[in-house]
Amino acid sequence: MDAVTLIAERLSRISETDLAALCEITTAAIIDGGGLGWLTPPGRSVLERFFHGLLLVPEARLFVVRDETGQIQGCAQLLRPSRNNEAQAQTAQIRGYFVAPYMRGRGLGFVLADAVIASARALGCRVLNCEVPETQSSALAMFRSLGFEEWGVHPYYARSHQGTVKGVFMTKRLDHDAAHARPERQHEKECAVTSIDAQKSRTLNLYPAIDLKDGACVRLRRGEMDDATVYSDNPAAQALAFAQAGCSRLHVVDLNGAFAGRSANGAAVEAILAATDLPVQLGGGIRDMAGISRWIEAGLDRVILGSVAVKNPDLVREACKAFPGRIVAGIDARQGRVATEGWAEVSELNSRDLALRMQDAGVAAVIFTEISRDGMLEGLDLEQTADLARKLSIPVIASGGVGSAQHLRDFRKIAQEVPGLEGVIVGRALYDGRVSLEEALSIVEGPAC
């Protein structure tokens, strides 16, 4: 289901159908560890009185999000101080925010959050606060991606027979636009607008690509195995050349493995690992825990899971728990629809929905490739990639289409505006000499000015 088909709205009255849905999903959320402040479900009659009473409070607004059938699947409250409290009149609070456990990972939370934030702005609020139990990792990730900052932790936020749960306090400035945060500097050079602290925290990475087919280093056009150009029959030597030129990491893909569903260029990958000490991330045909463990034990920095992310998300969760920080999701799409099996099959799954699911599963980053641009040298799909980065709290690496130095400059410019963009993968443009490795490194990893 595409998130744009979802509907978020403020309720001013509750029908019997909506009330039944609210009680049902609230009970499910409380059992799951979240909800509206209860540790155990209070019963249907209590919940009905609660929701009816909530609509009578002038300082409270109740929002719901519906799925494509019109069924309520989540809710949130927006609370603001009474108008006679001048000191806090411009501060609002999000309470009782949740999505039904069985509907998570489909974009409902973002639609609901956008509606609440927009309403707070319309009320003239300048600050929006929320409190999230530390156990609700997906909610924490979502609020971070929406620009909420963590400012404190309550060590005894909730206590039950299962133990103590900490609470994370978060806040968002609604009147704060980073581009205009310091108006006195608007006429200075563009690069001077970013603060020194922000520059230190923003690190972009160039990932030179080594795509392996039949033991050789190749590049494909639009992911077609029959349209491959061989650039080197010695991938290890190519990896060493990248390292000696100053690259800080490598991106390797086993193309035969991606199509076969199992690693097929193992000897070439092992030779690359032996030739350089650079961190290497590998994708293509790795679809079980045995394969993941083998390559991490062999010295890989990160394993990229692609087709299996769609077909076996439980494996992704298991791998993320076993190897935290070492699993990356490779999301390859044709016009927004996820492709699998070495790009040979296109599913009905939306790339953003899959990215949100992978974030919930615990992956360290997402690599996004628009297949129609890959190897075509016509530029990255920056709009689609940046949109994905804005929705996630984990890093996004751009891939597919770099053909010139200007394409890298365009990426660098967008990355300065979208903190979630962490790096860019470059292949054919380097091998064809359309952009030198020295220039690419300078543009992507060099100083902002």
Short mmCIF file of C-alpha atoms in Angstrom, two decimals:
data_model
loop_
_atom_site.label_atom_id
_atom_site.label_comp_id
_atom_site.label_asym_id
_atom_site.label_seq_id
_atom_site.Cartn_x
_atom_site.Cartn_y
_atom_site.Cartn_z
CA MET A 1 0.00 0.00 0.00
CA ASP A 2 1.39 3.39 -0.96
CA ALA A 3 1.47 5.82 1.97
CA VAL A 4 -0.03 8.61 -0.16
CA THR A 5 -3.36 6.76 -0.14
CA LEU A 6 -3.58 7.02 3.64
CA ILE A 7 -5.77 9.63 5.32
CA ALA A 8 -5.07 11.44 8.59
CA GLU A 9 -7.74 13.67 10.09
CA ARG A 10 -8.81 15.43 13.27
CA LEU A 11 -11.95 14.01 14.89
CA SER A 12 -14.53 16.43 16.24
CA ARG A 13 -17.06 13.66 16.86
CA ILE A 14 -16.84 9.86 17.07
CA SER A 15 -19.20 7.48 15.34
CA GLU A 16 -19.92 4.07 16.86
CA THR A 17 -17.83 2.42 14.14
CA ASP A 18 -14.86 4.71 14.80
CA LEU A 19 -15.21 4.27 18.55
CA ALA A 20 -15.12 0.50 18.21
CA ALA A 21 -12.01 0.73 16.05
CA LEU A 22 -10.29 3.10 18.50
CA CYS A 23 -10.98 0.79 21.43
CA GLU A 24 -9.73 -2.23 19.50
CA ILE A 25 -6.45 -0.76 18.32
CA THR A 26 -5.81 0.97 21.67
CA THR A 27 -6.12 -2.37 23.44
CA ALA A 28 -3.75 -3.97 20.91
CA ALA A 29 -1.24 -1.15 21.36
CA ILE A 30 -1.32 -1.38 25.17
CA ILE A 31 -0.73 -5.14 25.04
CA ASP A 32 2.18 -4.47 22.65
CA GLY A 33 3.79 -2.11 25.17
CA GLY A 34 2.55 1.28 23.99
CA GLY A 35 -0.76 3.10 24.12
CA LEU A 36 -2.40 5.95 25.99
CA GLY A 37 -0.75 5.63 29.40
CA TRP A 38 -2.20 2.31 30.56
CA LEU A 39 0.07 -0.64 31.30
CA THR A 40 -2.81 -3.11 30.96
CA PRO A 41 -6.01 -2.70 28.90
CA PRO A 42 -8.62 -0.91 31.06
CA GLY A 43 -11.68 -2.41 29.41
CA ARG A 44 -14.05 -1.25 26.68
CA SER A 45 -16.28 0.99 28.82
CA VAL A 46 -13.31 2.91 30.24
CA LEU A 47 -11.87 3.49 26.78
CA GLU A 48 -15.21 4.69 25.42
CA ARG A 49 -15.54 7.26 28.23
CA PHE A 50 -11.95 8.33 27.69
CA PHE A 51 -12.34 9.08 23.96
CA HIS A 52 -15.71 10.79 24.38
CA GLY A 53 -14.31 12.91 27.21
CA LEU A 54 -11.20 13.80 25.22
CA LEU A 55 -13.31 15.63 22.64
CA LEU A 56 -14.78 17.82 25.38
CA VAL A 57 -11.39 19.20 26.46
CA PRO A 58 -10.75 22.54 24.66
CA GLU A 59 -6.98 22.15 24.90
CA ALA A 60 -6.98 18.69 23.30
CA ARG A 61 -7.25 17.54 19.69
CA LEU A 62 -7.66 13.92 18.64
CA PHE A 63 -6.20 12.75 15.33
CA VAL A 64 -6.63 9.42 13.60
CA VAL A 65 -5.08 7.78 10.54
CA ARG A 66 -7.12 5.50 8.29
CA ASP A 67 -6.05 2.82 5.85
CA GLU A 68 -7.25 2.58 2.27
CA THR A 69 -10.56 1.06 3.40
CA GLY A 70 -11.32 3.95 5.76
CA GLN A 71 -10.64 1.89 8.90
CA ILE A 72 -8.90 3.74 11.77
CA GLN A 73 -5.46 2.20 12.37
CA GLY A 74 -3.78 4.74 14.64
CA CYS A 75 -4.36 7.86 16.71
CA ALA A 76 -2.61 10.71 18.51
CA GLN A 77 -3.48 13.59 20.81
CA LEU A 78 -2.24 17.15 20.51
CA LEU A 79 -2.39 18.98 23.85
CA ARG A 80 -1.66 22.64 24.42
CA PRO A 81 -1.67 24.71 27.64
CA SER A 82 -4.70 26.82 28.43
CA ARG A 83 -4.67 30.32 26.97
CA ASN A 84 -4.17 31.92 30.39
CA ASN A 85 -0.78 30.22 30.69
CA GLU A 86 1.19 32.84 28.75
CA ALA A 87 4.58 31.32 29.55
CA GLN A 88 3.73 28.07 27.78
CA ALA A 89 1.03 29.17 25.36
CA GLN A 90 3.21 28.44 22.33
CA THR A 91 4.26 24.96 23.40
CA ALA A 92 2.27 21.82 22.56
CA GLN A 93 2.59 18.16 23.50
CA ILE A 94 1.99 14.94 21.56
CA ARG A 95 0.39 12.24 23.70
CA GLY A 96 -1.10 8.81 23.09
CA TYR A 97 0.64 8.40 19.75
CA PHE A 98 0.54 4.92 18.20
CA VAL A 99 -0.25 2.82 15.15
CA ALA A 100 -1.87 -0.61 15.41
CA PRO A 101 0.94 -3.19 15.84
CA TYR A 102 -0.22 -5.23 12.86
CA MET A 103 -0.15 -2.15 10.57
CA ARG A 104 3.38 -0.91 11.25
CA GLY A 105 5.94 -0.39 8.52
CA ARG A 106 3.40 0.91 6.01
CA GLY A 107 3.85 4.65 6.42
CA LEU A 108 0.83 5.35 8.63
CA GLY A 109 2.92 6.84 11.42
CA PHE A 110 4.38 9.52 9.15
CA VAL A 111 0.98 10.51 7.77
CA LEU A 112 -0.38 10.83 11.30
CA ALA A 113 2.67 12.80 12.49
CA ASP A 114 2.47 15.22 9.55
CA ALA A 115 -1.16 16.03 10.42
CA VAL A 116 -0.36 16.64 14.10
CA ILE A 117 2.66 18.83 13.31
CA ALA A 118 0.67 20.86 10.77
CA SER A 119 -2.11 21.42 13.31
CA ALA A 120 0.36 22.55 15.98
CA ARG A 121 1.82 25.08 13.54
CA ALA A 122 -1.66 26.33 12.64
CA LEU A 123 -2.33 26.93 16.33
CA GLY A 124 0.71 29.17 16.48
CA CYS A 125 2.77 26.75 18.52
CA ARG A 126 6.51 27.16 18.24
CA VAL A 127 7.64 24.05 20.11
CA LEU A 128 6.25 20.51 20.00
CA ASN A 129 7.25 18.00 22.68
CA CYS A 130 6.74 14.26 23.06
CA GLU A 131 7.72 11.43 25.39
CA VAL A 132 8.57 7.99 24.00
CA PRO A 133 9.30 4.79 25.98
CA GLU A 134 12.78 3.53 25.14
CA THR A 135 11.27 0.20 24.10
CA GLN A 136 9.45 1.84 21.16
CA SER A 137 12.47 1.89 18.82
CA SER A 138 10.47 2.46 15.63
CA ALA A 139 8.68 5.48 17.15
CA LEU A 140 12.00 6.94 18.31
CA ALA A 141 13.45 6.48 14.83
CA MET A 142 10.45 8.12 13.20
CA PHE A 143 10.45 11.18 15.48
CA ARG A 144 14.20 11.62 14.93
CA SER A 145 13.69 11.55 11.16
CA LEU A 146 11.01 14.23 11.54
CA GLY A 147 13.48 16.58 13.21
CA PHE A 148 12.75 15.91 16.89
CA GLU A 149 15.74 16.23 19.20
CA GLU A 150 16.33 14.17 22.34
CA TRP A 151 16.91 16.38 25.37
CA GLY A 152 16.63 14.01 28.32
CA VAL A 153 15.81 10.58 29.69
CA HIS A 154 13.47 9.68 32.55
CA PRO A 155 15.00 6.62 34.28
CA TYR A 156 11.66 5.51 35.80
CA TYR A 157 9.23 6.49 33.06
CA ALA A 158 7.09 3.39 33.57
CA ARG A 159 7.23 0.52 36.03
CA SER A 160 5.39 -2.79 35.87
CA HIS A 161 5.80 -6.39 36.95
CA GLN A 162 8.16 -6.77 33.97
CA GLY A 163 10.55 -4.10 35.25
CA THR A 164 11.40 -0.45 34.70
CA VAL A 165 11.23 1.31 31.33
CA LYS A 166 13.08 4.51 30.59
CA GLY A 167 11.37 7.37 28.77
CA VAL A 168 12.99 9.57 26.13
CA PHE A 169 12.01 13.24 26.05
CA MET A 170 12.01 14.79 22.56
CA THR A 171 11.29 18.25 21.20
CA LYS A 172 10.93 19.97 17.84
CA ARG A 173 11.06 23.68 17.04
CA LEU A 174 8.24 24.41 14.63
CA ASP A 175 9.40 27.94 13.85
CA HIS A 176 12.96 26.85 13.12
CA ASP A 177 14.15 26.57 9.53
CA ALA A 178 17.81 25.65 9.30
CA ALA A 179 18.17 27.72 6.16
CA HIS A 180 17.06 30.86 8.03
CA ALA A 181 18.20 30.06 11.54
CA ARG A 182 20.68 32.93 11.48
CA PRO A 183 19.24 35.68 9.27
CA GLU A 184 22.18 37.97 9.88
CA ARG A 185 24.30 35.60 7.76
CA GLN A 186 22.00 35.15 4.78
CA HIS A 187 24.16 37.33 2.55
CA GLU A 188 27.36 35.49 3.32
CA LYS A 189 28.70 32.72 1.12
CA GLU A 190 26.43 29.71 0.85
CA CYS A 191 28.99 27.44 2.45
CA ALA A 192 29.21 29.69 5.53
CA VAL A 193 25.55 29.15 6.44
CA THR A 194 26.30 25.71 7.89
CA SER A 195 27.60 25.90 11.44
CA ILE A 196 31.01 24.51 12.34
CA ASP A 197 29.42 21.85 14.53
CA ALA A 198 27.11 20.77 11.72
CA GLN A 199 30.04 20.50 9.31
CA LYS A 200 31.90 18.27 11.74
CA SER A 201 28.90 15.97 12.07
CA ARG A 202 28.28 15.68 8.32
CA THR A 203 30.52 13.10 6.69
CA LEU A 204 29.85 12.08 3.10
CA ASN A 205 31.43 8.99 1.58
CA LEU A 206 32.32 8.02 -1.97
CA TYR A 207 31.83 4.33 -2.69
CA PRO A 208 33.67 3.21 -5.86
CA ALA A 209 31.83 0.20 -7.23
CA ILE A 210 33.30 -3.14 -8.20
CA ASP A 211 30.65 -5.25 -9.93
CA LEU A 212 31.70 -8.87 -10.45
CA LYS A 213 30.60 -11.08 -13.35
CA ASP A 214 32.38 -14.33 -14.12
CA GLY A 215 35.33 -13.22 -11.99
CA ALA A 216 35.83 -9.94 -13.85
CA CYS A 217 35.09 -6.32 -12.98
CA VAL A 218 32.20 -5.11 -15.18
CA ARG A 219 29.42 -2.56 -15.38
CA LEU A 220 25.88 -3.19 -16.58
CA ARG A 221 23.41 -0.90 -18.28
CA ARG A 222 20.00 -0.79 -16.56
CA GLY A 223 20.87 -4.01 -14.76
CA GLU A 224 20.88 -6.16 -17.92
CA MET A 225 23.39 -9.04 -17.65
CA ASP A 226 23.61 -9.23 -21.45
CA ASP A 227 24.64 -5.58 -21.63
CA ALA A 228 27.89 -5.68 -19.65
CA THR A 229 31.20 -3.94 -20.28
CA VAL A 230 34.33 -5.61 -18.89
CA TYR A 231 36.78 -3.13 -17.35
CA SER A 232 39.23 -5.39 -15.59
CA ASP A 233 39.93 -9.10 -15.25
CA ASN A 234 41.68 -8.47 -11.93
CA PRO A 235 39.19 -7.12 -9.35
CA ALA A 236 41.79 -7.32 -6.55
CA ALA A 237 44.12 -5.02 -8.46
CA GLN A 238 41.25 -2.62 -9.06
CA ALA A 239 40.45 -2.59 -5.35
CA LEU A 240 44.08 -1.87 -4.51
CA ALA A 241 44.13 0.99 -7.04
CA PHE A 242 41.07 2.54 -5.38
CA ALA A 243 42.73 2.23 -1.98
CA GLN A 244 46.00 3.79 -3.15
CA ALA A 245 44.07 6.68 -4.71
CA GLY A 246 42.63 7.61 -1.32
CA CYS A 247 39.22 5.90 -1.22
CA SER A 248 37.97 5.15 2.27
CA ARG A 249 35.66 2.22 1.47
CA LEU A 250 34.50 -0.08 -1.35
CA HIS A 251 31.15 -1.25 -2.69
CA VAL A 252 31.19 -4.74 -4.24
CA VAL A 253 28.35 -6.61 -5.96
CA ASP A 254 28.33 -10.27 -6.98
CA LEU A 255 26.18 -9.98 -10.11
CA ASN A 256 26.15 -13.71 -10.85
CA GLY A 257 25.18 -14.33 -7.24
CA ALA A 258 22.31 -11.86 -7.44
CA PHE A 259 20.78 -13.75 -10.34
CA ALA A 260 21.61 -17.23 -9.04
CA GLY A 261 20.50 -16.59 -5.45
CA ARG A 262 23.84 -17.68 -3.97
CA SER A 263 27.39 -16.35 -3.90
CA ALA A 264 29.11 -17.05 -7.22
CA ASN A 265 32.24 -14.86 -7.21
CA GLY A 266 33.61 -15.87 -3.84
CA ALA A 267 37.22 -16.16 -4.99
CA ALA A 268 37.20 -12.64 -6.44
CA VAL A 269 35.67 -11.20 -3.26
CA GLU A 270 38.24 -12.97 -1.09
CA ALA A 271 41.01 -11.58 -3.31
CA ILE A 272 39.62 -8.06 -2.85
CA LEU A 273 39.57 -8.49 0.92
CA ALA A 274 43.17 -9.73 0.86
CA ALA A 275 44.36 -6.86 -1.35
CA THR A 276 43.21 -3.98 0.85
CA ASP A 277 42.30 -3.12 4.42
CA LEU A 278 39.47 -0.81 3.35
CA PRO A 279 35.97 -1.51 4.72
CA VAL A 280 34.10 -3.48 2.06
CA GLN A 281 30.33 -3.88 1.73
CA LEU A 282 29.11 -6.77 -0.41
CA GLY A 283 25.77 -7.59 -1.96
CA GLY A 284 24.43 -10.17 -4.37
CA GLY A 285 23.15 -13.67 -3.61
CA ILE A 286 23.55 -13.57 0.18
CA ARG A 287 20.24 -14.97 1.39
CA ASP A 288 20.77 -17.00 4.55
CA MET A 289 22.44 -16.70 7.95
CA ALA A 290 25.21 -19.08 6.92
CA GLY A 291 26.19 -16.83 4.01
CA ILE A 292 25.97 -13.68 6.12
CA SER A 293 28.13 -15.20 8.88
CA ARG A 294 30.65 -16.53 6.39
CA TRP A 295 31.33 -13.19 4.78
CA ILE A 296 31.46 -11.19 7.99
CA GLU A 297 33.89 -13.73 9.45
CA ALA A 298 35.91 -13.45 6.21
CA GLY A 299 36.45 -9.75 6.87
CA LEU A 300 33.55 -7.92 5.24
CA ASP A 301 32.57 -4.69 6.94
CA ARG A 302 28.90 -4.90 5.92
CA VAL A 303 26.60 -7.32 4.12
CA ILE A 304 23.97 -5.95 1.75
CA LEU A 305 20.65 -7.79 1.70
CA GLY A 306 18.45 -7.13 -1.33
CA SER A 307 15.96 -9.72 -2.58
CA VAL A 308 15.80 -11.40 0.80
CA ALA A 309 14.68 -8.11 2.37
CA VAL A 310 11.47 -8.43 0.35
CA LYS A 311 10.97 -12.19 0.53
CA ASN A 312 12.28 -13.01 4.00
CA PRO A 313 12.18 -9.99 6.34
CA ASP A 314 12.49 -12.28 9.37
CA LEU A 315 16.00 -13.19 8.20
CA VAL A 316 16.88 -9.49 8.06
CA ARG A 317 15.75 -9.04 11.67
CA GLU A 318 17.72 -12.09 12.75
CA ALA A 319 20.84 -10.87 10.96
CA CYS A 320 20.55 -7.38 12.44
CA LYS A 321 20.36 -8.85 15.94
CA ALA A 322 23.31 -11.16 15.33
CA PHE A 323 25.47 -8.53 13.61
CA PRO A 324 24.34 -5.07 14.74
CA GLY A 325 25.59 -2.28 12.49
CA ARG A 326 26.80 -4.74 9.86
CA ILE A 327 23.63 -5.27 7.79
CA VAL A 328 22.57 -2.91 4.99
CA ALA A 329 19.37 -3.08 2.93
CA GLY A 330 19.80 -2.76 -0.83
CA ILE A 331 16.62 -1.33 -2.31
CA ASP A 332 16.61 -1.39 -6.10
CA ALA A 333 13.57 0.03 -7.85
CA ARG A 334 12.09 0.68 -11.26
CA GLN A 335 10.01 3.85 -11.01
CA GLY A 336 9.49 3.35 -7.30
CA ARG A 337 8.64 -0.39 -7.40
CA VAL A 338 11.10 -2.75 -5.75
CA ALA A 339 12.98 -5.18 -8.01
CA THR A 340 14.44 -8.52 -6.90
CA GLU A 341 16.41 -11.49 -8.22
CA GLY A 342 19.18 -9.38 -9.72
CA TRP A 343 16.61 -6.84 -10.93
CA ALA A 344 14.94 -9.51 -13.08
CA GLU A 345 11.64 -9.34 -11.18
CA VAL A 346 9.67 -6.23 -10.20
CA SER A 347 7.31 -6.49 -7.24
CA GLU A 348 4.32 -4.37 -6.28
CA LEU A 349 6.09 -3.20 -3.13
CA ASN A 350 6.77 0.50 -2.84
CA SER A 351 10.43 1.40 -2.16
CA ARG A 352 9.54 3.74 0.72
CA ASP A 353 7.40 1.10 2.44
CA LEU A 354 10.24 -1.42 2.20
CA ALA A 355 12.74 1.12 3.55
CA LEU A 356 10.54 1.77 6.58
CA ARG A 357 10.23 -1.96 7.22
CA MET A 358 14.00 -2.39 6.97
CA GLN A 359 14.54 0.48 9.37
CA ASP A 360 12.22 -1.23 11.85
CA ALA A 361 14.14 -4.48 11.32
CA GLY A 362 17.34 -2.76 12.45
CA VAL A 363 19.47 -2.32 9.32
CA ALA A 364 22.39 0.12 9.59
CA ALA A 365 21.69 1.89 6.28
CA VAL A 366 19.79 1.74 2.99
CA ILE A 367 21.33 1.77 -0.49
CA PHE A 368 18.81 3.09 -3.00
CA THR A 369 19.21 2.49 -6.72
CA GLU A 370 16.87 3.62 -9.48
CA ILE A 371 17.52 0.85 -11.99
CA SER A 372 16.41 2.80 -15.04
CA ARG A 373 19.34 5.17 -14.44
CA ASP A 374 22.00 2.64 -13.45
CA GLY A 375 24.93 2.65 -15.86
CA MET A 376 23.24 5.26 -18.08
CA LEU A 377 25.41 8.19 -16.88
CA GLU A 378 22.40 10.54 -16.89
CA GLY A 379 22.46 11.50 -13.21
CA LEU A 380 21.08 10.18 -9.94
CA ASP A 381 17.37 10.21 -9.13
CA LEU A 382 17.99 12.79 -6.42
CA GLU A 383 14.34 13.63 -5.84
CA GLN A 384 13.34 10.05 -5.05
CA THR A 385 16.53 9.41 -3.05
CA ALA A 386 16.21 12.58 -0.96
CA ASP A 387 12.55 11.86 -0.26
CA LEU A 388 13.54 8.45 1.08
CA ALA A 389 16.26 9.98 3.27
CA ARG A 390 13.81 12.48 4.76
CA LYS A 391 11.52 9.66 5.86
CA LEU A 392 14.20 7.52 7.51
CA SER A 393 16.36 7.97 10.58
CA ILE A 394 19.09 5.68 9.21
CA PRO A 395 21.58 6.74 6.50
CA VAL A 396 20.74 6.47 2.81
CA ILE A 397 23.39 5.85 0.14
CA ALA A 398 22.58 7.03 -3.39
CA SER A 399 23.30 4.84 -6.41
CA GLY A 400 22.65 4.61 -10.12
CA GLY A 401 23.35 7.16 -12.83
CA VAL A 402 26.42 9.24 -11.92
CA GLY A 403 27.99 10.28 -15.19
CA SER A 404 29.87 13.51 -14.50
CA ALA A 405 31.44 15.71 -11.86
CA GLN A 406 28.35 17.91 -11.99
CA HIS A 407 26.17 14.98 -10.96
CA LEU A 408 28.33 14.61 -7.86
CA ARG A 409 28.10 18.32 -7.14
CA ASP A 410 24.33 18.07 -7.39
CA PHE A 411 24.40 15.19 -4.92
CA ARG A 412 26.66 17.14 -2.54
CA LYS A 413 24.32 20.12 -2.62
CA ILE A 414 21.26 17.99 -1.84
CA ALA A 415 23.15 16.09 0.87
CA GLN A 416 23.90 19.33 2.70
CA GLU A 417 20.16 19.99 2.84
CA VAL A 418 19.13 16.41 3.66
CA PRO A 419 21.25 15.05 6.53
CA GLY A 420 20.09 11.49 5.95
CA LEU A 421 22.12 11.20 2.73
CA GLU A 422 25.41 9.57 3.74
CA GLY A 423 27.20 8.69 0.52
CA VAL A 424 27.10 7.93 -3.18
CA ILE A 425 28.15 4.90 -5.24
CA VAL A 426 30.00 5.57 -8.50
CA GLY A 427 30.93 2.99 -11.13
CA ARG A 428 30.95 3.46 -14.89
CA ALA A 429 31.80 7.18 -14.74
CA LEU A 430 35.08 6.34 -12.97
CA TYR A 431 35.98 3.49 -15.32
CA ASP A 432 35.15 5.51 -18.45
CA GLY A 433 37.16 8.49 -17.20
CA ARG A 434 34.15 10.81 -17.31
CA VAL A 435 35.14 11.93 -13.82
CA SER A 436 38.54 11.34 -12.27
CA LEU A 437 38.72 9.56 -8.92
CA GLU A 438 40.64 12.50 -7.47
CA GLU A 439 37.93 14.95 -8.49
CA ALA A 440 35.14 12.65 -7.29
CA LEU A 441 36.77 12.32 -3.87
CA SER A 442 37.28 16.06 -3.65
CA ILE A 443 33.65 16.83 -4.48
CA VAL A 444 32.06 14.21 -2.22
CA GLU A 445 34.46 13.90 0.72
CA GLY A 446 36.28 17.23 0.56
CA PRO A 447 35.53 20.31 2.69
CA ALA A 448 32.26 22.11 2.07
CA CYS A 449 34.01 25.15 0.63
#
